[in-house]
Amino acid sequence: MIDIIATAESYAQAESLLNAGVDTLYVGGHPFGLRLPQALSLEEINRIICLAHSYGKKVTVACNALMHNEQIGQLTPYLSQLAEIGADAVTIGDPGAIFVLKELGLPLSFIYDAGTLVTSAEQVAFWVGQGASGAVAARELTLTELIAMQQLLDQPIEVQVYGPTCIHQSGRPLLTNYYNYTGNPGQVDKPDGLYLRDPKNPDSQYPIFEDQDGTHIFSTEDLSLVGQLKIMHDQGLNTWKLDGVLLRGERFVQIVALFDEARHAIESGAFVPESFCNRLAKLQPASRPLGTGFYLKNPEDVH
Amino acid sequence: MKKIENKPEVLAPAGNLEKLKMAIRYGADAVYIGGQAFGLRSRAGNFSYEEMTEGVEFAHVRGAKVFVAANMVTHEGDAKGAGEFFKTLQSIGVDAVIISDPALIVVCFNAAPGLPIHLSTQASATNYKTLEFWKSIGLERVVLAREVGIEEIREMRRHTDIEIEAFVHGAMCIAYSGRCTLSNHMVNRDANRGGCAQSCRWKYDLFEMDGGALTSLLRDDEPFSMSAVDLSMLHHLPDMIDAGVNSLKIEGRMKSIHYVSTVANVYRNAVDAYCNDPEHFTFDPAWDEEIWKVAQRDLSTGFYYGVPTEKEQLFGKPRKIPKYTFAAQVLSYDSETHIATLEQRNNFGVGEEVEFYGPGFAHFKQTVRDLWNEDGEPIDRAPNPMMTVTMTVDAPVEPYFLMRKK
Ligand code: SF4
């Protein structure tokens, strides 16, 4: 069974996503969820959970921040409330949060999500030993490695099949610091649409933004595995995540719907990768090139 | 306040055997090194098992410890051989290993039960529950993320008794350690497996995209960069010690002997001065002077007193920091004739101002008045690497004293 997970920015978008075929909605809020399209309140999360459950679908709530003492202190009531409103799972990347969850003994399963640090089956097995029901794979892995990992594990490895990926998180306000240095502090208020470019690589454009957790920089391309979905399915990689952190509204829903269609095509044996690639390219915003990141690289080529 | 009994350890980096010995001679209570595999500093000189054995013996005779960093984040297959590796380290007598990857932690537990494990800073430990978690797993110590403040450390200490190690000096990753893959994405080099190309220190354009239109946000030709100035907590050691830090870590396995000996010497002296008599402790400006002789960038207190501002990043022209070079090492000294025998490390000659320094924070300035070669013939300069020369010195020196010049 293929499981499609997608971020939701609002109740309205959650509803469209459910209609588009999503199995699990991924939502969250501050100060526990990292890099979300929109930080939602517990109340909004509650409404989305009720909605998803009425569709017979699930909701995972992001608790994957690197937490400082202050956050970890506030985590206990948050997790208790999430359990109460019926969240199906949380993502966690901070071992302290796992410790808190265990202490509380809540009926809340967690998916290990520590970004760049999830790179082998043995690591995931360690976190499964601590109670994890699955893990989100690092985007710096190749498909060869992902397949090898999944074959060694009973728990699902979540693979990002669409969207940008974070390649740098700093605890510092790097944009604010730059603006302050150049004497232009007013610019800090523009959170959207900012990019870095490496002058040695004129095609590069790395999205960058600042929030409570610091500064985040993303990949120059949106990852897409739409052409590889059948291979993934054949090899047991059936948990597909679509990340809409930088793509709001209806466009993201259409892309998710395309992946749902691809799933049905695979299940009925009618999947033509080229056609789905072409259709995705048409939906994709012109400013964001698509790419396969590390997925199709040879593991030997990355040192 | 009485003398502080639980003095924290001064922990220095050692890129090779010679640096290990120097760091310990100059006051380090412990050193951390890299083995031939599983570490993150593929370019720092790494230790063979033979060198490790010699290093551990040298350290143990002097009451010092040796930790081995095995802090890579493994991919499928990378952990092959790790069991043997940890077992060998244990039989050599290594005092602890520094690991961030739980897969390697498990291998180490199984292969070398009883070998203490320290959690590497790569795992970004930022709260007390995380410390409790690793304690419950069986780790002995946690190296904190560089993003924590002094107040946070104090609070951690109130909640847990696991050993806390924190950076006090050296270069800094501008990202949360382990959470930066700029190098992976830009040059196919895995930062978490030792390949970091320091992409954060490059210069970038910053622009805004609105529809199809691009607007540069750069001002005054100042490129966007993410380069951090270096960390130094030298002026705040009492805060670190009172907060309950057990190990004060100096960064820099790639750094020179000149650097490591100087920094270890200063921290040793400052930590002792404070712990021996906290009440009457005053900061000795000579520590600061010494530290600046090996500084490579501006220095700051990182996150310890708040989130770093633009002042703690490298923008504009780097400040000129006077450069000192390592000129010679003392081999022996004749107290009758006041003549020191030196091994040359950099060209120097008669008439030059030099400085000698040695363990225990000994240091004095000196003008080179005379110089003889190995055959006792007077010479003007010592131009050849590693050549042995003699000269008269104004104050007594000992083997392993070092000589630097501007
Ligand atoms: S590029 Fe910079 S911030 Fe990233 S891992 Fe390397 S040193 Fe750290």
XYZ file of C-alpha atoms and ligand atoms in Angstrom:
717
model
C 0.000 0.000 0.000
C 1.350 3.353 -1.039
C 1.018 6.120 1.533
C 0.966 9.727 0.308
C 1.877 12.348 2.891
C 1.522 16.053 2.165
C 1.955 19.260 4.135
C -1.173 21.330 4.695
C -1.150 25.074 5.236
C -4.759 25.564 6.319
C -8.083 23.869 6.936
C -9.235 24.764 3.429
C -6.126 23.376 1.794
C -6.336 20.278 3.992
C -9.769 19.622 2.605
C -8.607 20.023 -1.000
C -5.670 17.730 -0.284
C -7.923 15.054 1.151
C -10.050 15.286 -1.964
C -6.878 15.033 -4.026
C -6.133 11.668 -2.456
C -3.731 12.349 0.419
C -3.513 9.604 3.051
C -1.710 11.561 5.727
C -1.705 15.304 6.262
C 1.391 16.824 7.768
C 0.834 19.939 9.876
C 2.362 21.670 12.862
C 2.979 24.894 14.685
C 5.532 26.911 16.595
C 7.671 26.337 18.481
C 7.883 22.607 17.795
C 7.433 22.136 14.062
C 10.228 22.964 11.652
C 9.908 24.640 8.244
C 6.170 24.410 7.691
C 4.193 26.183 4.972
C 2.188 27.759 7.766
C 2.393 27.493 11.544
C -1.000 26.367 12.806
C -2.527 26.710 16.256
C -3.617 23.673 18.248
C -7.184 24.650 17.518
C -6.593 24.643 13.765
C -4.745 21.354 14.049
C -7.674 19.953 15.992
C -10.106 20.933 13.226
C -7.869 19.400 10.578
C -7.622 16.165 12.555
C -11.427 15.949 12.824
C -11.724 16.595 9.115
C -9.106 14.009 8.149
C -10.628 11.413 10.424
C -14.022 11.995 8.852
C -12.357 11.025 5.564
C -10.799 8.003 7.215
C -7.365 9.643 6.790
C -4.555 10.499 9.160
C -2.682 13.496 10.518
C 0.944 13.650 11.590
C 2.013 16.661 13.629
C 5.498 18.129 13.349
C 7.500 18.158 16.582
C 10.817 17.896 14.807
C 12.551 21.087 15.965
C 15.947 21.098 17.603
C 14.657 22.039 21.012
C 16.212 24.256 23.620
C 15.388 24.007 27.337
C 12.525 26.430 26.972
C 10.826 24.429 24.216
C 11.377 21.113 25.922
C 9.705 22.569 29.002
C 6.605 23.423 26.953
C 6.520 20.140 25.108
C 4.759 18.056 27.769
C 1.411 19.899 27.623
C 1.628 20.102 23.822
C 2.104 16.365 23.378
C -0.665 15.626 25.864
C -3.018 17.879 23.952
C -2.049 16.285 20.643
C -2.807 12.865 22.073
C -6.119 14.156 23.361
C -7.255 15.601 20.045
C -6.341 12.376 18.326
C -3.194 13.143 16.326
C -2.132 9.900 14.669
C 1.580 10.496 14.989
C 4.236 13.136 15.554
C 7.613 13.600 13.918
C 10.522 14.004 16.318
C 14.169 14.731 15.670
C 15.354 15.673 19.138
C 16.145 12.763 21.466
C 14.987 14.924 24.388
C 11.509 15.026 22.871
C 11.547 11.227 22.595
C 12.508 11.067 26.247
C 9.565 13.307 27.164
C 7.157 11.270 25.049
C 8.304 8.070 26.737
C 7.980 9.592 30.204
C 4.439 10.629 29.424
C 3.527 7.185 28.133
C 1.055 8.683 25.655
C -0.620 6.602 22.951
C 1.102 8.695 20.315
C 3.461 7.095 17.860
C 6.449 8.999 16.568
C 8.318 9.057 13.307
C 11.998 9.841 13.637
C 12.835 12.940 11.600
C 16.249 14.472 12.164
C 16.730 15.849 8.672
C 20.242 15.219 7.433
C 21.057 12.660 10.135
C 18.883 9.769 8.963
C 21.155 7.886 6.602
C 21.219 4.173 7.443
C 18.990 1.272 8.444
C 21.028 0.691 11.602
C 20.299 4.232 12.766
C 16.614 3.831 12.106
C 16.690 0.498 13.943
C 18.133 2.325 16.942
C 15.241 4.807 16.960
C 12.735 2.017 16.410
C 14.200 0.515 19.572
C 13.307 3.805 21.255
C 9.742 3.554 20.012
C 9.791 5.078 16.525
C 7.211 3.730 14.083
C 9.204 4.848 11.052
C 11.670 7.453 9.888
C 12.047 10.253 7.394
C 15.104 9.632 5.219
C 17.720 12.313 4.632
C 17.471 13.863 1.182
C 21.170 13.394 0.708
C 20.714 9.680 0.058
C 20.615 7.930 -3.296
C 17.748 5.648 -4.333
C 20.165 2.727 -4.185
C 20.837 3.505 -0.535
C 17.170 4.130 0.250
C 16.160 0.800 -1.229
C 18.896 -0.990 0.696
C 17.728 0.676 3.892
C 14.080 -0.183 3.389
C 14.908 -3.803 2.682
C 16.543 -4.074 6.085
C 13.597 -2.573 7.943
C 9.987 -3.461 8.702
C 9.094 0.150 9.456
C 8.395 2.517 6.572
C 11.094 4.882 5.369
C 9.513 8.118 4.311
C 11.016 9.449 1.081
C 10.453 12.990 -0.093
C 9.172 12.639 -3.639
C 8.369 16.290 -4.230
C 9.452 19.733 -3.037
C 12.459 21.675 -1.833
C 14.726 20.322 0.864
C 16.493 22.217 3.599
C 20.258 22.150 3.176
C 21.297 24.427 6.006
C 19.849 25.435 9.349
C 21.658 28.062 11.347
C 20.644 29.206 14.812
C 21.597 32.720 13.748
C 19.441 35.326 11.998
C 21.680 35.459 8.950
C 19.467 37.787 6.894
C 18.913 40.226 9.749
C 22.626 40.231 10.433
C 23.375 41.028 6.809
C 20.798 43.806 6.656
C 22.057 45.278 9.891
C 25.614 45.198 8.662
C 24.719 46.966 5.428
C 22.528 49.446 7.284
C 19.215 48.383 5.815
C 17.309 46.779 8.676
C 13.901 47.479 7.087
C 14.321 44.582 4.702
C 13.925 42.038 7.470
C 10.170 42.269 7.067
C 10.249 40.553 3.674
C 10.115 36.891 4.498
C 9.180 35.517 1.080
C 10.828 35.102 -2.262
C 14.461 35.491 -1.188
C 17.251 33.494 -2.759
C 21.001 33.064 -2.555
C 23.131 32.513 -5.608
C 26.565 31.044 -5.737
C 28.305 33.311 -8.288
C 30.350 30.336 -9.489
C 27.117 28.651 -10.484
C 24.921 31.265 -12.205
C 21.938 28.912 -12.443
C 21.757 28.353 -8.732
C 19.046 29.946 -6.605
C 18.777 28.741 -3.063
C 15.626 29.866 -1.233
C 16.423 31.343 2.164
C 14.229 32.495 5.039
C 14.432 33.335 8.680
C 12.063 32.370 11.482
C 12.072 31.625 15.216
C 14.322 28.625 14.686
C 16.979 30.589 12.855
C 17.821 30.701 9.165
C 16.958 28.014 6.656
C 18.425 27.541 3.193
C 16.867 25.197 0.633
C 17.996 23.275 -2.398
C 18.199 25.115 -5.703
C 15.785 22.620 -7.285
C 12.522 21.132 -6.161
C 13.073 17.430 -5.817
C 10.880 15.222 -7.935
C 10.780 11.479 -8.096
C 7.659 11.333 -10.227
C 9.522 9.420 -12.943
C 10.890 6.898 -10.427
C 7.709 6.127 -8.544
C 7.263 2.700 -10.076
C 10.797 1.633 -9.293
C 10.313 2.874 -5.754
C 7.088 0.970 -5.411
C 8.627 -2.200 -6.838
C 11.480 -1.948 -4.356
C 9.267 -1.390 -1.333
C 9.586 2.397 -0.931
C 5.905 3.145 -0.496
C 5.805 6.116 1.836
C 5.934 9.253 -0.275
C 6.138 12.735 1.144
C 5.314 15.932 -0.736
C 6.558 19.110 0.876
C 4.757 22.364 0.125
C 6.821 24.564 2.398
C 7.549 27.015 -0.431
C 4.549 26.408 -2.651
C 1.238 27.648 -1.373
C -2.349 27.130 -2.357
C -4.019 25.316 -5.216
C -0.899 24.608 -7.271
C 0.466 22.334 -4.573
C -2.862 20.512 -4.384
C -2.764 19.868 -8.136
C 0.718 18.437 -7.853
C -0.348 16.177 -5.004
C -3.314 15.038 -7.125
C -0.894 14.146 -9.916
C 1.089 11.920 -7.558
C -2.151 10.273 -6.453
C -2.976 9.626 -10.078
C 0.476 8.160 -10.590
C -0.112 5.832 -7.675
C -3.333 4.566 -9.238
C -1.607 4.165 -12.595
C 1.124 2.087 -10.959
C -1.401 -0.041 -9.123
C -3.323 -0.708 -12.333
C -0.170 -1.283 -14.375
C -0.696 1.762 -16.586
C 2.105 4.017 -15.368
C 3.999 5.914 -18.086
C 6.737 7.913 -16.352
C 7.338 10.351 -19.250
C 3.749 11.434 -19.284
C 3.752 12.165 -15.550
C 7.081 13.977 -15.825
C 5.665 16.188 -18.570
C 2.526 16.934 -16.641
C 4.465 17.808 -13.496
C 6.717 20.116 -15.503
C 3.610 21.983 -16.673
C 2.304 22.404 -13.130
C 5.652 23.387 -11.694
C 6.211 27.143 -11.129
C 8.619 28.478 -13.757
C 10.893 29.958 -11.119
C 11.603 26.602 -9.495
C 13.434 24.040 -11.627
C 12.791 20.381 -10.942
C 15.560 17.910 -10.233
C 16.339 14.560 -8.729
C 18.905 15.787 -6.195
C 20.983 12.885 -4.918
C 18.412 10.243 -5.707
C 19.827 9.138 -9.043
C 23.470 9.631 -8.206
C 25.863 6.825 -7.681
C 26.590 6.480 -3.945
C 30.293 6.333 -4.832
C 30.186 9.823 -6.351
C 29.339 11.565 -3.109
C 32.142 11.679 -0.589
C 34.742 30.888 48.128
C 37.197 28.058 48.615
C 39.321 26.377 46.038
C 37.263 24.574 43.396
C 37.822 20.836 43.816
C 36.120 19.580 40.675
C 38.272 21.472 38.268
C 36.988 21.116 34.718
C 39.246 19.486 32.205
C 41.064 21.472 29.537
C 40.547 19.480 26.345
C 42.796 20.226 23.386
C 42.834 19.030 19.777
C 45.738 16.983 18.470
C 46.090 16.455 14.729
C 49.134 14.216 15.120
C 51.420 12.631 17.675
C 53.720 15.625 17.953
C 50.751 17.912 18.604
C 49.344 15.463 21.133
C 52.561 15.552 23.114
C 52.811 19.323 22.910
C 49.204 19.838 23.965
C 49.760 17.683 27.037
C 53.102 19.291 27.863
C 51.395 22.656 27.634
C 48.722 21.733 30.121
C 45.877 19.884 28.424
C 44.172 17.381 30.740
C 42.910 15.519 27.730
C 43.288 15.545 23.967
C 41.031 14.386 21.183
C 42.382 12.816 18.047
C 41.166 11.059 14.909
C 41.732 7.497 13.837
C 42.154 6.246 10.283
C 38.402 5.930 9.770
C 34.976 6.991 11.014
C 36.021 10.572 11.767
C 35.124 13.903 10.229
C 38.530 15.380 9.630
C 39.754 13.443 6.662
C 42.391 16.079 6.075
C 43.672 16.450 9.635
C 46.612 14.156 10.256
C 45.003 11.024 11.604
C 46.544 8.489 13.945
C 47.555 4.945 13.078
C 47.089 2.362 15.834
C 50.839 2.502 16.556
C 50.756 6.266 16.946
C 47.672 6.020 19.119
C 49.396 3.499 21.355
C 52.359 5.804 21.775
C 50.066 8.774 22.342
C 48.006 6.974 24.961
C 51.135 5.843 26.811
C 52.551 9.339 26.730
C 49.268 10.760 28.034
C 48.660 8.199 30.755
C 52.139 8.554 32.226
C 51.321 12.234 32.657
C 47.814 11.715 34.007
C 46.165 12.912 30.806
C 43.460 11.297 28.690
C 43.021 10.564 25.014
C 39.653 10.598 23.256
C 39.154 9.409 19.698
C 36.598 11.116 17.465
C 34.491 8.720 15.391
C 31.807 11.263 14.660
C 30.852 10.580 11.062
C 27.206 10.057 10.099
C 27.333 6.681 8.376
C 25.500 5.608 5.261
C 24.658 1.993 4.514
C 27.913 0.057 4.622
C 30.091 2.801 6.132
C 30.046 1.172 9.563
C 31.841 -1.889 8.248
C 34.880 -2.587 10.393
C 33.740 -0.258 13.159
C 33.481 -3.085 15.693
C 37.112 -4.039 15.185
C 38.062 -0.392 15.309
C 36.414 0.219 18.689
C 37.755 -3.033 20.080
C 41.277 -2.041 19.076
C 40.876 1.411 20.608
C 39.775 -0.177 23.825
C 42.753 -2.525 23.904
C 45.076 0.399 23.222
C 43.650 2.077 26.311
C 41.896 5.021 24.697
C 39.846 6.788 27.389
C 36.707 7.479 25.375
C 35.309 7.729 21.879
C 33.313 10.661 20.539
C 30.350 9.527 18.433
C 27.223 11.143 17.032
C 25.711 8.352 14.942
C 23.539 5.963 16.975
C 24.461 3.136 14.599
C 28.095 3.544 15.653
C 27.106 3.909 19.291
C 25.425 0.513 19.138
C 28.419 -1.058 17.407
C 30.693 0.401 20.065
C 28.546 -0.843 22.952
C 28.580 -4.335 21.513
C 32.197 -4.536 20.410
C 33.860 -2.660 23.245
C 31.624 -2.798 26.300
C 32.916 -0.443 28.957
C 34.627 1.923 26.531
C 33.161 5.296 27.502
C 31.213 7.119 24.795
C 30.834 10.870 24.472
C 28.092 12.280 22.270
C 29.642 14.463 19.572
C 28.542 18.046 19.028
C 27.389 16.825 15.595
C 24.259 15.521 17.302
C 23.324 19.083 18.392
C 22.374 18.475 22.027
C 20.510 21.615 23.069
C 18.324 20.676 26.057
C 18.461 18.800 29.347
C 16.040 16.085 28.288
C 18.372 15.228 25.433
C 21.169 14.913 27.966
C 18.962 12.663 30.072
C 18.144 10.597 27.020
C 21.790 9.914 26.233
C 22.515 9.187 29.858
C 19.744 6.589 29.853
C 21.337 4.994 26.789
C 24.601 4.685 28.692
C 26.709 7.565 27.449
C 29.116 9.134 29.858
C 29.293 12.623 28.448
C 27.578 14.969 26.015
C 29.347 17.633 23.991
C 26.844 20.453 23.761
C 25.754 22.151 20.567
C 27.396 25.520 20.095
C 23.962 27.151 20.061
C 23.333 26.974 23.816
C 23.678 29.866 26.238
C 25.314 29.958 29.678
C 21.912 30.179 31.349
C 20.793 27.102 29.444
C 23.865 25.198 30.604
C 23.118 26.179 34.190
C 19.608 24.845 33.780
C 20.881 21.625 32.207
C 23.190 21.164 35.163
C 20.262 21.520 37.560
C 18.439 18.722 35.728
C 21.135 16.171 35.019
C 24.459 14.898 36.294
C 25.833 13.572 33.005
C 29.221 15.101 32.141
C 28.951 18.254 30.060
C 31.582 19.281 27.555
C 31.374 22.638 25.825
C 33.465 24.509 23.303
C 35.413 27.445 24.673
C 37.713 28.337 21.821
C 38.125 28.063 18.077
C 36.392 28.194 14.726
C 32.669 27.590 14.480
C 30.256 26.051 12.091
C 27.621 28.687 11.387
C 24.962 25.969 11.115
C 23.691 23.633 13.757
C 26.370 20.972 13.477
C 25.205 18.082 11.366
C 22.374 20.125 9.905
C 24.304 21.648 7.041
C 24.646 19.910 3.708
C 25.657 22.938 1.648
C 28.790 21.061 0.584
C 26.801 17.979 -0.377
C 24.502 19.984 -2.606
C 27.066 22.386 -4.007
C 30.096 20.186 -4.576
C 29.003 16.576 -3.894
C 31.006 16.423 -0.711
C 29.272 15.026 2.338
C 29.761 17.380 5.269
C 28.671 14.674 7.698
C 31.269 12.267 6.398
C 34.202 14.632 6.577
C 33.843 16.331 3.209
C 32.744 19.829 4.219
C 34.046 22.358 1.696
C 33.262 25.274 4.044
C 30.675 26.532 1.595
C 29.321 28.836 4.298
C 32.459 30.907 3.981
C 31.890 31.592 0.281
C 30.424 34.840 -1.020
C 26.850 34.797 -2.296
C 24.403 37.033 -4.089
C 21.150 37.694 -2.293
C 18.127 38.531 -4.404
C 14.398 38.763 -4.374
C 12.232 37.107 -6.989
C 8.843 38.588 -7.663
C 7.136 36.848 -10.550
C 9.971 36.664 -13.049
C 11.747 39.822 -11.897
C 14.951 39.580 -9.930
C 16.082 42.364 -7.641
C 19.436 42.177 -5.946
C 19.340 42.971 -2.270
C 23.073 43.350 -1.933
C 24.177 46.700 -0.625
C 27.406 48.537 -1.292
C 28.917 45.554 -3.105
C 29.024 43.656 0.168
C 28.353 40.019 -0.724
C 26.109 37.921 1.447
C 28.155 35.552 3.560
C 27.617 33.307 6.519
C 31.065 33.227 7.965
C 31.299 33.265 11.742
C 34.124 34.868 13.676
C 35.846 32.491 16.081
C 34.794 31.630 19.591
C 36.723 32.561 22.705
C 35.400 32.231 26.235
C 38.756 33.123 27.782
C 37.275 36.211 29.434
C 34.347 34.239 30.817
C 35.857 31.047 32.179
C 34.390 31.591 35.661
C 30.917 31.583 34.076
C 31.622 28.336 32.241
C 33.075 26.684 35.315
C 30.346 27.890 37.678
C 27.667 26.742 35.228
C 28.921 23.214 35.746
C 30.818 22.462 32.547
C 33.124 19.477 33.103
C 35.245 19.806 30.022
C 36.366 22.953 28.238
C 36.948 22.112 24.631
C 39.339 23.836 22.262
C 38.570 23.392 18.567
C 41.172 22.725 15.909
C 42.576 19.350 14.916
C 43.933 21.032 11.803
C 45.724 23.747 13.777
C 49.492 24.083 14.203
C 51.710 23.211 17.146
C 52.192 26.907 17.733
C 48.432 27.349 18.021
C 47.681 24.322 20.146
C 50.534 24.901 22.599
C 49.652 28.562 23.035
C 45.926 28.081 23.503
C 46.349 25.104 25.867
C 48.911 27.044 27.887
C 46.625 30.038 28.303
C 43.515 28.063 29.230
C 45.485 25.847 31.619
C 46.832 28.880 33.416
C 43.518 30.727 33.522
C 41.510 27.710 34.709
C 44.051 27.011 37.456
C 44.114 30.633 38.544
C 40.356 30.701 38.917
C 39.918 27.292 40.520
C 42.729 27.762 43.030
C 41.276 30.961 44.388
C 37.943 31.901 42.865
C 37.394 34.727 45.295
C 40.508 36.672 44.458
C 40.581 35.791 40.787
C 41.459 38.581 38.423
C 41.858 38.333 34.697
C 45.478 38.443 33.606
C 45.804 40.594 30.469
C 48.802 38.480 29.469
C 46.374 35.634 28.643
C 44.612 37.848 26.185
C 47.875 38.997 24.636
C 48.966 35.404 24.154
C 45.684 34.301 22.613
C 45.794 37.091 20.039
C 49.209 35.920 18.909
C 47.593 32.842 17.397
C 44.152 34.266 16.547
C 43.130 33.861 12.933
C 39.885 35.804 13.006
C 38.082 38.104 15.383
C 36.888 36.465 18.569
C 33.437 36.387 20.130
C 31.403 34.567 22.748
C 29.173 32.744 20.225
C 25.739 31.924 21.638
C 26.755 31.936 25.293
C 25.340 35.398 26.003
C 22.649 35.623 23.357
C 22.077 35.008 19.680
C 25.056 36.328 17.696
C 24.540 39.526 15.742
C 26.241 40.862 12.620
C 29.237 41.754 14.788
C 29.952 38.072 15.167
C 30.037 37.445 11.450
C 32.787 38.218 9.003
C 31.634 41.032 6.787
C 33.753 43.553 4.940
C 37.509 43.517 5.054
C 38.900 41.141 7.633
C 40.621 42.915 10.478
C 44.390 42.705 10.301
C 45.633 40.526 13.103
C 49.408 40.648 13.594
C 50.840 37.304 12.560
C 53.360 35.438 14.623
C 55.248 32.481 13.284
C 56.701 29.526 15.038
C 60.477 30.006 14.649
C 62.141 27.283 16.704
C 61.840 24.662 19.387
C 64.247 24.390 22.321
C 66.169 21.104 22.440
C 68.367 21.835 25.457
C 69.734 24.570 27.659
C 73.008 25.063 29.442
C 72.408 27.038 32.628
C 76.120 27.777 33.052
C 76.573 29.443 29.687
C 72.947 30.547 29.161
C 73.133 28.951 25.755
C 70.069 27.279 24.285
C 70.136 24.704 21.516
C 67.252 25.129 19.090
C 65.713 23.309 16.192
C 64.699 25.762 13.475
C 61.102 25.819 12.222
C 61.108 29.090 10.322
C 63.806 31.385 9.074
C 65.121 33.810 11.715
C 68.375 35.644 12.357
C 70.524 37.920 14.466
C 68.942 41.234 15.379
C 65.371 39.939 15.346
C 62.901 40.294 18.190
C 61.683 36.889 19.275
C 59.694 35.442 22.148
C 60.171 32.262 24.105
C 57.297 30.550 25.818
C 56.940 27.324 27.694
C 54.620 25.175 29.810
C 53.298 26.790 32.965
C 52.737 30.040 31.101
C 56.434 30.936 31.063
C 57.266 33.583 28.491
C 59.794 36.304 27.796
C 60.941 38.511 24.947
C 64.417 38.374 23.581
C 66.588 39.905 20.883
C 68.660 37.410 18.955
C 72.191 38.623 19.692
C 74.213 35.695 18.459
C 73.749 32.471 16.543
C 75.945 29.476 15.846
C 75.466 26.507 13.577
C 75.997 22.879 14.543
C 79.733 23.148 13.998
C 79.919 26.080 16.348
C 80.514 28.590 13.574
C 78.842 31.972 14.012
C 76.040 32.591 11.504
C 73.717 35.490 10.750
C 70.587 33.582 10.020
C 69.078 30.127 10.470
C 67.605 29.549 7.018
C 67.277 25.762 6.819
C 64.254 23.847 8.063
C 64.981 21.730 11.146
C 68.627 22.865 11.359
C 70.144 22.868 14.824
C 71.496 26.187 16.080
C 72.587 27.676 19.387
C 72.076 31.132 20.837
C 72.382 32.983 24.117
C 69.133 33.591 25.979
C 68.376 36.062 28.771
C 66.217 33.765 30.860
C 66.391 30.042 31.474
C 64.534 27.801 29.035
C 63.813 24.090 28.923
C 63.403 21.493 26.238
C 60.052 21.959 24.453
C 59.969 25.677 25.058
C 58.995 27.248 21.758
C 60.195 30.397 20.087
C 57.979 32.610 17.942
C 58.553 35.807 16.047
C 56.390 38.469 14.434
S 29.622 24.633 5.127
Fe 30.033 25.827 6.971
S 28.199 25.658 8.212
Fe 28.157 24.009 6.689
S 29.081 22.232 7.687
Fe 30.683 23.284 6.572
S 31.607 24.694 8.101
Fe 29.619 24.055 8.898
